[in-house]
PDB file of C-alpha atoms in Angstrom:
ATOM      1  CA  MET G  83      20.637 -20.771   0.037  1.00  0.00           C
ATOM      2  CA  SER G  84      19.145 -17.302  -0.297  1.00  0.00           C
ATOM      3  CA  SER G  85      19.120 -15.021   2.732  1.00  0.00           C
ATOM      4  CA  VAL G  86      16.403 -12.675   3.986  1.00  0.00           C
ATOM      5  CA  ASP G  87      16.494  -9.702   6.339  1.00  0.00           C
ATOM      6  CA  ALA G  88      13.125  -8.840   7.859  1.00  0.00           C
ATOM      7  CA  ILE G  89      12.973  -5.254   9.121  1.00  0.00           C
ATOM      8  CA  VAL G  90      10.374  -4.814  11.868  1.00  0.00           C
ATOM      9  CA  PRO G  91       9.709  -1.131  12.685  1.00  0.00           C
ATOM     10  CA  CYS G  92       7.860  -0.795  15.970  1.00  0.00           C
ATOM     11  CA  TYR G  93       6.251   2.168  17.701  1.00  0.00           C
ATOM     12  CA  GLN G  94       3.890   1.500  20.600  1.00  0.00           C
ATOM     13  CA  TYR G  95       3.143  -1.980  19.255  1.00  0.00           C
ATOM     14  CA  GLY G  96       4.801  -4.020  22.006  1.00  0.00           C
ATOM     15  CA  HIS G  97       1.574  -6.016  22.431  1.00  0.00           C
ATOM     16  CA  PHE G  98       1.761  -7.117  18.775  1.00  0.00           C
ATOM     17  CA  LEU G  99       5.526  -7.514  18.431  1.00  0.00           C
ATOM     18  CA  LYS G 100       5.937 -11.125  19.556  1.00  0.00           C
ATOM     19  CA  GLU G 101       3.256 -12.449  17.196  1.00  0.00           C
ATOM     20  CA  CYS G 102       4.858 -10.553  14.307  1.00  0.00           C
ATOM     21  CA  VAL G 103       8.370 -11.844  15.020  1.00  0.00           C
ATOM     22  CA  ASP G 104       7.179 -15.395  15.698  1.00  0.00           C
ATOM     23  CA  SER G 105       5.501 -15.434  12.274  1.00  0.00           C
ATOM     24  CA  LEU G 106       8.887 -14.620  10.740  1.00  0.00           C
ATOM     25  CA  LEU G 107      10.943 -17.075  12.770  1.00  0.00           C
ATOM     26  CA  LYS G 108       8.574 -19.940  11.872  1.00  0.00           C
ATOM     27  CA  GLN G 109       9.129 -19.441   8.134  1.00  0.00           C
ATOM     28  CA  CYS G 110      10.882 -22.260   6.291  1.00  0.00           C
ATOM     29  CA  GLY G 111      13.547 -21.957   3.641  1.00  0.00           C
ATOM     30  CA  PRO G 112      15.951 -19.030   3.369  1.00  0.00           C
ATOM     31  CA  GLU G 113      18.447 -17.982   5.992  1.00  0.00           C
ATOM     32  CA  LEU G 114      16.747 -15.282   8.057  1.00  0.00           C
ATOM     33  CA  ARG G 115      17.554 -12.312  10.301  1.00  0.00           C
ATOM     34  CA  VAL G 116      14.872 -10.325  12.105  1.00  0.00           C
ATOM     35  CA  LEU G 117      15.932  -6.701  12.674  1.00  0.00           C
ATOM     36  CA  ILE G 118      13.679  -4.847  15.121  1.00  0.00           C
ATOM     37  CA  ILE G 119      13.834  -1.044  15.236  1.00  0.00           C
ATOM     38  CA  ASP G 120      11.991   0.554  18.156  1.00  0.00           C
ATOM     39  CA  ASP G 121      11.208   4.182  17.378  1.00  0.00           C
ATOM     40  CA  ALA G 122      11.377   5.341  21.022  1.00  0.00           C
ATOM     41  CA  SER G 123       8.205   3.572  22.150  1.00  0.00           C
ATOM     42  CA  THR G 124       6.945   4.340  25.645  1.00  0.00           C
ATOM     43  CA  ASP G 125       5.183   0.987  26.047  1.00  0.00           C
ATOM     44  CA  ASN G 126       6.778  -2.421  26.716  1.00  0.00           C
ATOM     45  CA  THR G 127       8.376  -2.726  23.252  1.00  0.00           C
ATOM     46  CA  PRO G 128      11.987  -2.743  24.583  1.00  0.00           C
ATOM     47  CA  GLN G 129      11.242  -5.542  27.047  1.00  0.00           C
ATOM     48  CA  VAL G 130       9.452  -7.670  24.455  1.00  0.00           C
ATOM     49  CA  ALA G 131      12.240  -7.102  21.902  1.00  0.00           C
ATOM     50  CA  GLN G 132      14.990  -7.979  24.385  1.00  0.00           C
ATOM     51  CA  ASP G 133      13.151 -11.198  25.321  1.00  0.00           C
ATOM     52  CA  LEU G 134      12.979 -12.112  21.632  1.00  0.00           C
ATOM     53  CA  VAL G 135      16.726 -11.440  21.208  1.00  0.00           C
ATOM     54  CA  ARG G 136      17.536 -13.680  24.165  1.00  0.00           C
ATOM     55  CA  ALA G 137      15.296 -16.448  22.854  1.00  0.00           C
ATOM     56  CA  ASP G 138      16.634 -16.601  19.276  1.00  0.00           C
ATOM     57  CA  SER G 139      20.033 -15.600  17.895  1.00  0.00           C
ATOM     58  CA  ARG G 140      18.443 -14.620  14.575  1.00  0.00           C
ATOM     59  CA  VAL G 141      16.804 -11.592  16.200  1.00  0.00           C
ATOM     60  CA  GLU G 142      18.638  -8.257  16.527  1.00  0.00           C
ATOM     61  CA  PHE G 143      17.360  -5.064  18.127  1.00  0.00           C
ATOM     62  CA  ARG G 144      18.101  -1.376  18.156  1.00  0.00           C
ATOM     63  CA  ARG G 145      16.214   1.461  19.794  1.00  0.00           C
ATOM     64  CA  HIS G 146      15.942   5.191  19.042  1.00  0.00           C
ATOM     65  CA  SER G 147      16.468   7.577  21.939  1.00  0.00           C
ATOM     66  CA  THR G 148      13.943   9.982  20.365  1.00  0.00           C
ATOM     67  CA  ASN G 149      11.067   9.349  17.978  1.00  0.00           C
ATOM     68  CA  GLN G 150      12.150   9.756  14.343  1.00  0.00           C
ATOM     69  CA  GLY G 151       8.922   8.829  12.554  1.00  0.00           C
ATOM     70  CA  HIS G 152       8.064   5.925  10.321  1.00  0.00           C
ATOM     71  CA  ILE G 153       9.776   7.172   7.132  1.00  0.00           C
ATOM     72  CA  ALA G 154      13.172   7.635   8.810  1.00  0.00           C
ATOM     73  CA  THR G 155      12.768   4.274  10.547  1.00  0.00           C
ATOM     74  CA  PHE G 156      11.946   2.495   7.290  1.00  0.00           C
ATOM     75  CA  ASN G 157      14.976   4.030   5.610  1.00  0.00           C
ATOM     76  CA  GLU G 158      17.221   3.023   8.494  1.00  0.00           C
ATOM     77  CA  GLY G 159      16.022  -0.533   7.980  1.00  0.00           C
ATOM     78  CA  ILE G 160      16.885  -0.380   4.280  1.00  0.00           C
ATOM     79  CA  VAL G 161      20.430   0.718   5.144  1.00  0.00           C
ATOM     80  CA  TRP G 162      20.711  -2.036   7.785  1.00  0.00           C
ATOM     81  CA  ALA G 163      19.579  -4.833   5.441  1.00  0.00           C
ATOM     82  CA  ALA G 164      22.352  -6.857   3.805  1.00  0.00           C
ATOM     83  CA  ALA G 165      20.695 -10.138   2.767  1.00  0.00           C
ATOM     84  CA  ASP G 166      19.670 -11.213  -0.740  1.00  0.00           C
ATOM     85  CA  TYR G 167      16.084 -10.231  -0.031  1.00  0.00           C
ATOM     86  CA  MET G 168      14.361  -7.974   2.460  1.00  0.00           C
ATOM     87  CA  ILE G 169      10.945  -7.538   4.019  1.00  0.00           C
ATOM     88  CA  LEU G 170       9.590  -4.459   5.771  1.00  0.00           C
ATOM     89  CA  LEU G 171       6.960  -5.783   8.166  1.00  0.00           C
ATOM     90  CA  SER G 172       5.241  -3.443  10.602  1.00  0.00           C
ATOM     91  CA  ALA G 173       5.109  -4.878  14.116  1.00  0.00           C
ATOM     92  CA  ASP G 174       1.302  -4.943  14.083  1.00  0.00           C
ATOM     93  CA  ASP G 175       1.174  -7.255  11.033  1.00  0.00           C
ATOM     94  CA  TYR G 176       2.333 -10.834  10.523  1.00  0.00           C
ATOM     95  CA  LEU G 177       3.140 -13.361   7.800  1.00  0.00           C
ATOM     96  CA  MET G 178       1.353 -16.549   6.883  1.00  0.00           C
ATOM     97  CA  PRO G 179       3.301 -19.854   6.932  1.00  0.00           C
ATOM     98  CA  GLY G 180       5.425 -20.359   3.823  1.00  0.00           C
ATOM     99  CA  ALA G 181       5.109 -16.751   2.643  1.00  0.00           C
ATOM    100  CA  ILE G 182       8.841 -16.062   2.441  1.00  0.00           C
ATOM    101  CA  GLU G 183       9.651 -19.343   0.718  1.00  0.00           C
ATOM    102  CA  ARG G 184       6.963 -18.788  -1.926  1.00  0.00           C
ATOM    103  CA  SER G 185       8.298 -15.320  -2.754  1.00  0.00           C
ATOM    104  CA  THR G 186      12.005 -16.093  -2.682  1.00  0.00           C
ATOM    105  CA  SER G 187      11.584 -19.268  -4.749  1.00  0.00           C
ATOM    106  CA  LEU G 188       9.944 -17.256  -7.519  1.00  0.00           C
ATOM    107  CA  MET G 189      12.660 -14.601  -7.320  1.00  0.00           C
ATOM    108  CA  ASP G 190      15.483 -17.166  -7.237  1.00  0.00           C
ATOM    109  CA  GLU G 191      14.092 -18.691 -10.439  1.00  0.00           C
ATOM    110  CA  ASN G 192      13.584 -15.263 -12.050  1.00  0.00           C
ATOM    111  CA  PRO G 193      16.542 -12.974 -11.296  1.00  0.00           C
ATOM    112  CA  SER G 194      14.984 -10.002 -13.111  1.00  0.00           C
ATOM    113  CA  VAL G 195      12.056  -9.844 -10.667  1.00  0.00           C
ATOM    114  CA  GLY G 196      12.731  -7.162  -8.073  1.00  0.00           C
ATOM    115  CA  LEU G 197       9.520  -7.298  -6.055  1.00  0.00           C
ATOM    116  CA  THR G 198       6.836  -9.848  -5.250  1.00  0.00           C
ATOM    117  CA  PHE G 199       3.491  -9.330  -3.562  1.00  0.00           C
ATOM    118  CA  GLY G 200       0.531 -11.536  -2.826  1.00  0.00           C
ATOM    119  CA  GLY G 201      -2.861 -11.827  -1.225  1.00  0.00           C
ATOM    120  CA  ALA G 202      -3.557 -10.530   2.254  1.00  0.00           C
ATOM    121  CA  VAL G 203      -6.172 -10.665   4.967  1.00  0.00           C
ATOM    122  CA  ALA G 204      -7.339  -7.565   6.820  1.00  0.00           C
ATOM    123  CA  LEU G 205      -7.997  -8.207  10.503  1.00  0.00           C
ATOM    124  CA  TYR G 206     -10.324  -5.817  12.310  1.00  0.00           C
ATOM    125  CA  ARG G 207     -11.851  -6.416  15.747  1.00  0.00           C
ATOM    126  CA  GLY G 208     -11.383 -10.154  15.420  1.00  0.00           C
ATOM    127  CA  ARG G 209     -12.971 -10.362  11.968  1.00  0.00           C
ATOM    128  CA  GLU G 210     -10.963 -11.416   8.927  1.00  0.00           C
ATOM    129  CA  GLU G 211     -11.612 -10.154   5.413  1.00  0.00           C
ATOM    130  CA  ILE G 212      -9.614 -11.007   2.300  1.00  0.00           C
ATOM    131  CA  VAL G 213      -8.288  -7.817   0.718  1.00  0.00           C
ATOM    132  CA  ALA G 214      -9.760  -7.504  -2.773  1.00  0.00           C
ATOM    133  CA  LEU G 215      -7.385  -7.559  -5.732  1.00  0.00           C
ATOM    134  CA  PRO G 216      -8.179  -6.067  -9.160  1.00  0.00           C
ATOM    135  CA  ARG G 217      -9.922  -8.456 -11.555  1.00  0.00           C
ATOM    136  CA  ALA G 218      -7.380  -7.611 -14.228  1.00  0.00           C
ATOM    137  CA  LEU G 219      -4.718  -9.327 -12.134  1.00  0.00           C
ATOM    138  CA  GLY G 220      -6.407 -12.670 -12.674  1.00  0.00           C
ATOM    139  CA  GLY G 221      -5.614 -15.894 -10.843  1.00  0.00           C
ATOM    140  CA  GLY G 222      -2.422 -17.878 -10.524  1.00  0.00           C
ATOM    141  CA  THR G 223       1.107 -17.009  -9.513  1.00  0.00           C
ATOM    142  CA  LYS G 224       2.666 -14.991 -12.327  1.00  0.00           C
ATOM    143  CA  ILE G 225       5.282 -12.484 -13.398  1.00  0.00           C
ATOM    144  CA  LEU G 226       4.057  -9.132 -14.671  1.00  0.00           C
ATOM    145  CA  SER G 227       6.077  -6.733 -16.728  1.00  0.00           C
ATOM    146  CA  GLY G 228       6.601  -3.486 -14.876  1.00  0.00           C
ATOM    147  CA  ARG G 229       4.316  -1.711 -17.347  1.00  0.00           C
ATOM    148  CA  ASP G 230       1.541  -4.292 -16.912  1.00  0.00           C
ATOM    149  CA  PHE G 231       1.762  -3.887 -13.141  1.00  0.00           C
ATOM    150  CA  ILE G 232       1.385  -0.103 -13.471  1.00  0.00           C
ATOM    151  CA  LYS G 233      -1.552  -0.464 -15.886  1.00  0.00           C
ATOM    152  CA  ILE G 234      -3.376  -2.946 -13.652  1.00  0.00           C
ATOM    153  CA  GLY G 235      -2.979  -0.656 -10.658  1.00  0.00           C
ATOM    154  CA  GLY G 236      -4.065   2.464 -12.490  1.00  0.00           C
ATOM    155  CA  ALA G 237      -4.504   5.237  -9.959  1.00  0.00           C
ATOM    156  CA  ARG G 238      -4.702   2.898  -6.964  1.00  0.00           C
ATOM    157  CA  ASN G 239      -2.302   1.014  -4.743  1.00  0.00           C
ATOM    158  CA  ILE G 240      -3.057  -2.674  -5.334  1.00  0.00           C
ATOM    159  CA  VAL G 241      -0.317  -3.981  -3.030  1.00  0.00           C
ATOM    160  CA  VAL G 242      -0.718  -4.664   0.691  1.00  0.00           C
ATOM    161  CA  ALA G 243       2.676  -3.810   2.185  1.00  0.00           C
ATOM    162  CA  PRO G 244       3.189  -6.821   4.522  1.00  0.00           C
ATOM    163  CA  SER G 245       2.860  -9.189   1.538  1.00  0.00           C
ATOM    164  CA  VAL G 246       5.917  -7.671  -0.183  1.00  0.00           C
ATOM    165  CA  VAL G 247       9.388  -9.187  -0.528  1.00  0.00           C
ATOM    166  CA  VAL G 248      12.015  -7.229  -2.485  1.00  0.00           C
ATOM    167  CA  ARG G 249      15.462  -7.868  -3.863  1.00  0.00           C
ATOM    168  CA  THR G 250      17.768  -5.951  -1.524  1.00  0.00           C
ATOM    169  CA  SER G 251      20.228  -4.869  -4.225  1.00  0.00           C
ATOM    170  CA  LEU G 252      17.414  -3.249  -6.218  1.00  0.00           C
ATOM    171  CA  GLN G 253      15.944  -1.651  -3.106  1.00  0.00           C
ATOM    172  CA  LYS G 254      19.252   0.044  -2.417  1.00  0.00           C
ATOM    173  CA  LYS G 255      19.476   1.123  -6.060  1.00  0.00           C
ATOM    174  CA  VAL G 256      16.011   2.732  -6.201  1.00  0.00           C
ATOM    175  CA  GLY G 257      16.508   4.360  -2.800  1.00  0.00           C
ATOM    176  CA  GLY G 258      14.467   4.861   0.324  1.00  0.00           C
ATOM    177  CA  TYR G 259      11.063   6.260   1.194  1.00  0.00           C
ATOM    178  CA  LEU G 260      10.331   9.960   0.648  1.00  0.00           C
ATOM    179  CA  PRO G 261       9.633  12.170   3.697  1.00  0.00           C
ATOM    180  CA  ASP G 262       6.759  14.103   2.093  1.00  0.00           C
ATOM    181  CA  LEU G 263       4.862  10.943   1.099  1.00  0.00           C
ATOM    182  CA  THR G 264       3.614  10.159   4.580  1.00  0.00           C
ATOM    183  CA  HIS G 265       0.591   8.188   3.308  1.00  0.00           C
ATOM    184  CA  SER G 266       1.432   7.200  -0.265  1.00  0.00           C
ATOM    185  CA  GLY G 267       5.089   6.231   0.124  1.00  0.00           C
ATOM    186  CA  ASP G 268       4.386   2.521  -0.329  1.00  0.00           C
ATOM    187  CA  MET G 269       2.599   3.010  -3.646  1.00  0.00           C
ATOM    188  CA  GLU G 270       5.349   5.274  -4.970  1.00  0.00           C
ATOM    189  CA  MET G 271       7.944   2.693  -3.940  1.00  0.00           C
ATOM    190  CA  TRP G 272       6.177  -0.148  -5.790  1.00  0.00           C
ATOM    191  CA  LEU G 273       6.017   2.038  -8.898  1.00  0.00           C
ATOM    192  CA  ARG G 274       9.753   2.662  -8.684  1.00  0.00           C
ATOM    193  CA  PHE G 275      10.395  -1.070  -8.565  1.00  0.00           C
ATOM    194  CA  ALA G 276       8.064  -1.621 -11.535  1.00  0.00           C
ATOM    195  CA  ALA G 277       9.976   0.986 -13.563  1.00  0.00           C
ATOM    196  CA  HIS G 278      13.154  -1.045 -13.044  1.00  0.00           C
ATOM    197  CA  GLY G 279      11.898  -4.548 -13.764  1.00  0.00           C
ATOM    198  CA  PRO G 280       9.190  -7.218 -13.599  1.00  0.00           C
ATOM    199  CA  VAL G 281       6.936  -7.736 -10.569  1.00  0.00           C
ATOM    200  CA  GLY G 282       5.932 -11.146  -9.245  1.00  0.00           C
ATOM    201  CA  PHE G 283       2.456 -11.969  -7.937  1.00  0.00           C
ATOM    202  CA  ILE G 284       2.040 -14.859  -5.481  1.00  0.00           C
ATOM    203  CA  ASP G 285      -1.461 -16.304  -5.690  1.00  0.00           C
ATOM    204  CA  ALA G 286      -1.732 -17.092  -1.989  1.00  0.00           C
ATOM    205  CA  ILE G 287      -2.553 -15.304   1.244  1.00  0.00           C
ATOM    206  CA  GLN G 288       0.884 -14.053   2.230  1.00  0.00           C
ATOM    207  CA  ALA G 289       0.196 -11.771   5.197  1.00  0.00           C
ATOM    208  CA  VAL G 290      -2.284 -10.424   7.706  1.00  0.00           C
ATOM    209  CA  TYR G 291      -2.748  -6.677   7.937  1.00  0.00           C
ATOM    210  CA  ARG G 292      -4.319  -5.285  11.088  1.00  0.00           C
ATOM    211  CA  ARG G 293      -6.751  -2.397  10.868  1.00  0.00           C
ATOM    212  CA  HIS G 294      -7.113  -0.467  14.099  1.00  0.00           C
ATOM    213  CA  SER G 295      -7.394   3.050  15.479  1.00  0.00           C
ATOM    214  CA  THR G 296      -3.620   3.596  15.632  1.00  0.00           C
ATOM    215  CA  ASN G 297      -2.895   2.700  11.984  1.00  0.00           C
ATOM    216  CA  MET G 298      -1.066   5.394  10.041  1.00  0.00           C
ATOM    217  CA  SER G 299      -4.191   5.683   7.859  1.00  0.00           C
ATOM    218  CA  GLY G 300      -6.353   6.627  10.831  1.00  0.00           C
ATOM    219  CA  GLY G 301      -7.910  10.073  10.465  1.00  0.00           C
ATOM    220  CA  TYR G 302      -6.745  10.301   6.855  1.00  0.00           C
ATOM    221  CA  SER G 303      -9.232  12.257   4.739  1.00  0.00           C
ATOM    222  CA  ALA G 304     -10.351  11.479   1.204  1.00  0.00           C
ATOM    223  CA  GLU G 305      -8.910  14.783  -0.010  1.00  0.00           C
ATOM    224  CA  GLN G 306      -5.520  13.966   1.540  1.00  0.00           C
ATOM    225  CA  ASP G 307      -5.597  10.578  -0.144  1.00  0.00           C
ATOM    226  CA  PHE G 308      -5.964  12.044  -3.637  1.00  0.00           C
ATOM    227  CA  LEU G 309      -3.396  14.774  -3.079  1.00  0.00           C
ATOM    228  CA  GLN G 310      -0.906  12.242  -1.706  1.00  0.00           C
ATOM    229  CA  ARG G 311      -1.437   9.921  -4.658  1.00  0.00           C
ATOM    230  CA  LYS G 312      -0.931  12.828  -7.062  1.00  0.00           C
ATOM    231  CA  LEU G 313       2.329  13.701  -5.304  1.00  0.00           C
ATOM    232  CA  ALA G 314       3.409  10.053  -5.421  1.00  0.00           C
ATOM    233  CA  PHE G 315       2.880   9.912  -9.186  1.00  0.00           C
ATOM    234  CA  GLU G 316       4.822  13.124  -9.676  1.00  0.00           C
ATOM    235  CA  HIS G 317       7.785  11.872  -7.621  1.00  0.00           C
ATOM    236  CA  PHE G 318       7.731   8.509  -9.383  1.00  0.00           C
ATOM    237  CA  LEU G 319       7.657   9.974 -12.885  1.00  0.00           C
ATOM    238  CA  ASP G 320      10.278  12.609 -12.144  1.00  0.00           C
ATOM    239  CA  SER G 321      12.709  10.140 -10.559  1.00  0.00           C
ATOM    240  CA  CYS G 322      12.206   7.357 -13.121  1.00  0.00           C
ATOM    241  CA  SER G 323      11.978   9.381 -16.356  1.00  0.00           C
ATOM    242  CA  VAL G 324      15.380   8.021 -17.425  1.00  0.00           C
ATOM    243  CA  VAL G 325      13.996   4.469 -17.560  1.00  0.00           C
ATOM    244  CA  LEU G 326      10.516   5.488 -18.760  1.00  0.00           C
ATOM    245  CA  PRO G 327      10.756   6.677 -22.363  1.00  0.00           C
ATOM    246  CA  ASP G 328       7.030   7.510 -22.459  1.00  0.00           C
ATOM    247  CA  ALA G 329       6.932   9.231 -19.066  1.00  0.00           C
ATOM    248  CA  ASN G 330       4.813  12.127 -20.338  1.00  0.00           C
ATOM    249  CA  ASP G 331       2.160   9.812 -21.779  1.00  0.00           C
ATOM    250  CA  LEU G 332       2.178   7.786 -18.589  1.00  0.00           C
ATOM    251  CA  ARG G 333       1.787  10.961 -16.527  1.00  0.00           C
ATOM    252  CA  SER G 334      -1.331  11.937 -18.487  1.00  0.00           C
ATOM    253  CA  TRP G 335      -2.766   8.432 -18.196  1.00  0.00           C
ATOM    254  CA  LEU G 336      -2.225   8.236 -14.442  1.00  0.00           C
ATOM    255  CA  MET G 337      -3.725  11.686 -13.819  1.00  0.00           C
ATOM    256  CA  ASP G 338      -6.727  10.785 -16.003  1.00  0.00           C
ATOM    257  CA  ASN G 339      -7.300   7.678 -13.905  1.00  0.00           C
ATOM    258  CA  LEU G 340      -6.825   9.579 -10.658  1.00  0.00           C
ATOM    259  CA  ALA G 341      -9.345  12.232 -11.712  1.00  0.00           C
ATOM    260  CA  LEU G 342     -11.907   9.568 -12.650  1.00  0.00           C
ATOM    261  CA  ASP G 343     -11.323   7.847  -9.317  1.00  0.00           C
ATOM    262  CA  ALA G 344     -11.932  11.176  -7.533  1.00  0.00           C
ATOM    263  CA  ILE G 345     -15.271  11.584  -9.340  1.00  0.00           C
ATOM    264  CA  SER G 346     -16.304   8.061  -8.369  1.00  0.00           C
ATOM    265  CA  CYS G 347     -15.461   8.888  -4.767  1.00  0.00           C
ATOM    266  CA  ALA G 348     -17.410  12.163  -5.060  1.00  0.00           C
ATOM    267  CA  SER G 349     -20.398  10.216  -6.350  1.00  0.00           C
ATOM    268  CA  ARG G 350     -20.263   7.795  -3.415  1.00  0.00           C
ATOM    269  CA  ALA G 351     -20.045  10.726  -1.004  1.00  0.00           C
ATOM    270  CA  PHE G 352     -23.187  12.214  -2.593  1.00  0.00           C
ATOM    271  CA  ASN G 353     -24.950   8.858  -2.214  1.00  0.00           C
ATOM    272  CA  ASP G 354     -24.038   8.937   1.481  1.00  0.00           C
ATOM    273  CA  GLY G 355     -25.499  12.420   1.843  1.00  0.00           C
ATOM    274  CA  ASP G 356     -22.170  14.229   2.241  1.00  0.00           C
ATOM    275  CA  VAL G 357     -22.746  16.923  -0.370  1.00  0.00           C
ATOM    276  CA  GLU G 358     -19.871  19.130   0.794  1.00  0.00           C
ATOM    277  CA  LEU G 359     -17.319  16.316   0.510  1.00  0.00           C
ATOM    278  CA  SER G 360     -18.717  15.436  -2.898  1.00  0.00           C
ATOM    279  CA  GLU G 361     -18.171  19.005  -4.076  1.00  0.00           C
ATOM    280  CA  ARG G 362     -14.624  19.152  -2.693  1.00  0.00           C
ATOM    281  CA  LEU G 363     -13.669  15.896  -4.411  1.00  0.00           C
ATOM    282  CA  SER G 364     -15.200  17.103  -7.675  1.00  0.00           C
ATOM    283  CA  ALA G 365     -13.046  20.223  -7.466  1.00  0.00           C
ATOM    284  CA  ILE G 366      -9.946  18.078  -6.925  1.00  0.00           C
ATOM    285  CA  ALA G 367     -10.885  15.910  -9.922  1.00  0.00           C
ATOM    286  CA  SER G 368     -11.243  18.901 -12.246  1.00  0.00           C
ATOM    287  CA  LYS G 369      -7.848  20.243 -11.133  1.00  0.00           C
ATOM    288  CA  LEU G 370      -6.206  16.870 -11.701  1.00  0.00           C
ATOM    289  CA  ASN G 371      -7.579  16.732 -15.236  1.00  0.00           C
ATOM    290  CA  PRO G 372      -9.991  19.375 -16.615  1.00  0.00           C
ATOM    291  CA  LYS G 373     -11.127  16.868 -19.274  1.00  0.00           C
ATOM    292  CA  VAL G 374     -12.874  14.858 -16.555  1.00  0.00           C
ATOM    293  CA  THR G 375     -15.747  17.347 -16.752  1.00  0.00           C
ATOM    294  CA  ARG G 376     -16.627  15.762 -20.113  1.00  0.00           C
ATOM    295  CA  SER G 377     -16.676  12.220 -18.751  1.00  0.00           C
ATOM    296  CA  ARG G 378     -19.727  10.017 -18.205  1.00  0.00           C
ATOM    297  CA  ARG G 379     -19.009   9.843 -14.466  1.00  0.00           C
ATOM    298  CA  TRP G 380     -19.045  13.637 -14.173  1.00  0.00           C
ATOM    299  CA  TRP G 381     -22.312  13.806 -16.126  1.00  0.00           C
ATOM    300  CA  LEU G 382     -23.996  11.214 -13.909  1.00  0.00           C
ATOM    301  CA  LEU G 383     -22.948  13.072 -10.764  1.00  0.00           C
ATOM    302  CA  ALA G 384     -24.240  16.323 -12.265  1.00  0.00           C
ATOM    303  CA  CYS G 385     -27.610  14.615 -12.830  1.00  0.00           C
ATOM    304  CA  LYS G 386     -27.714  13.528  -9.195  1.00  0.00           C
ATOM    305  CA  ARG G 387     -27.034  17.067  -8.090  1.00  0.00           C
ATOM    306  CA  GLN G 388     -29.856  18.377 -10.254  1.00  0.00           C
ATOM    307  CA  LEU G 389     -32.201  15.973  -8.515  1.00  0.00           C
ATOM    308  CA  GLY G 390     -30.821  16.939  -5.106  1.00  0.00           C
ATOM    309  CA  PRO G 391     -30.035  14.520  -2.272  1.00  0.00           C
ATOM    310  CA  ARG G 392     -33.686  13.797  -1.480  1.00  0.00           C
ATOM    311  CA  GLY G 393     -34.729  13.387  -5.115  1.00  0.00           C
ATOM    312  CA  TRP G 394     -31.789  11.083  -5.809  1.00  0.00           C
ATOM    313  CA  GLN G 395     -32.553   8.890  -2.791  1.00  0.00           C
ATOM    314  CA  LEU G 396     -36.128   8.480  -4.038  1.00  0.00           C
ATOM    315  CA  LEU G 397     -35.031   7.627  -7.585  1.00  0.00           C
ATOM    316  CA  ARG G 398     -31.944   5.584  -6.717  1.00  0.00           C
ATOM    317  CA  PRO G 399     -33.664   2.200  -5.997  1.00  0.00           C
ATOM    318  CA  ALA G 400     -35.333   2.257  -9.420  1.00  0.00           C
ATOM    319  CA  ILE G 401     -32.063   3.139 -11.160  1.00  0.00           C
ATOM    320  CA  GLU G 402     -30.215   0.324  -9.374  1.00  0.00           C
ATOM    321  CA  ARG G 403     -32.926  -2.164 -10.327  1.00  0.00           C
ATOM    322  CA  LEU G 404     -32.468  -1.208 -13.981  1.00  0.00           C
ATOM    323  CA  ARG G 405     -28.714  -1.748 -13.661  1.00  0.00           C
ATOM    324  CA  THR G 406     -29.140  -5.240 -12.154  1.00  0.00           C
ATOM    325  CA  PRO G 407     -29.015  -7.938 -14.855  1.00  0.00           C
TER     326      PRO G 407
END
């Protein structure tokens, strides 16, 4: 039987920790260890973790004497893991029943698959919303070539982290998370896996991701998002050039997509009346790829700017009616 190590990093999430760990312990199938790492929380995390250790021999716990940050904690978990497969599940998230068995069954049957991901639900203030997946992914559980996975994602991260199960041997081969990718480390990691082999998609809701004020993404600006994604692509392409014979072409393609995404975001900011943000994002887009200034998206935004915010708001309803089939 396959084995799974679930790494649970926790910082100030003692009130979520039991639900997270219980969702792991209730999984069927593979042999399981739950490895909790408390990054020097000042709440009741140690007490909750120790209660979980006493209640179930599959749970282990270690605690930092000083806060080391999420990247160092994730990487410690990778070193600690020794099972066939591993999961990195933040203490504020949890798995759906059967999630581990669905992923590991696919990976057992397909030894070349190094990573699986699936559907997820975002939970915010008691409301649940299914996280949208790209249409190009289609329906049904499937195996994607690494290149297809990269193409479907384009410039965006299409994977919700708590839905991921990885093959531990490949995780140790591709290495840990990078300290300077504080907000795009997950996306860069999935790209590394895709460069080294196929990616499995589980057509089921695999996990619940909580959105709240203390998420790492809180207070994260649109400009930071694009700069972090650019840095993630650069790290990915530099580190995986040996296994990517067309790395230069892929670099151009990814930056083209990122620049177009920045213009789309700039256009939405203009629609919302944030002209300054729109201008800053446009500047980022043109630096990412100067050719974006010849794109249809750039031209449409330029037309909006000629009209001005007030003129565009007056004309916008008529334009949207024309676009509606």
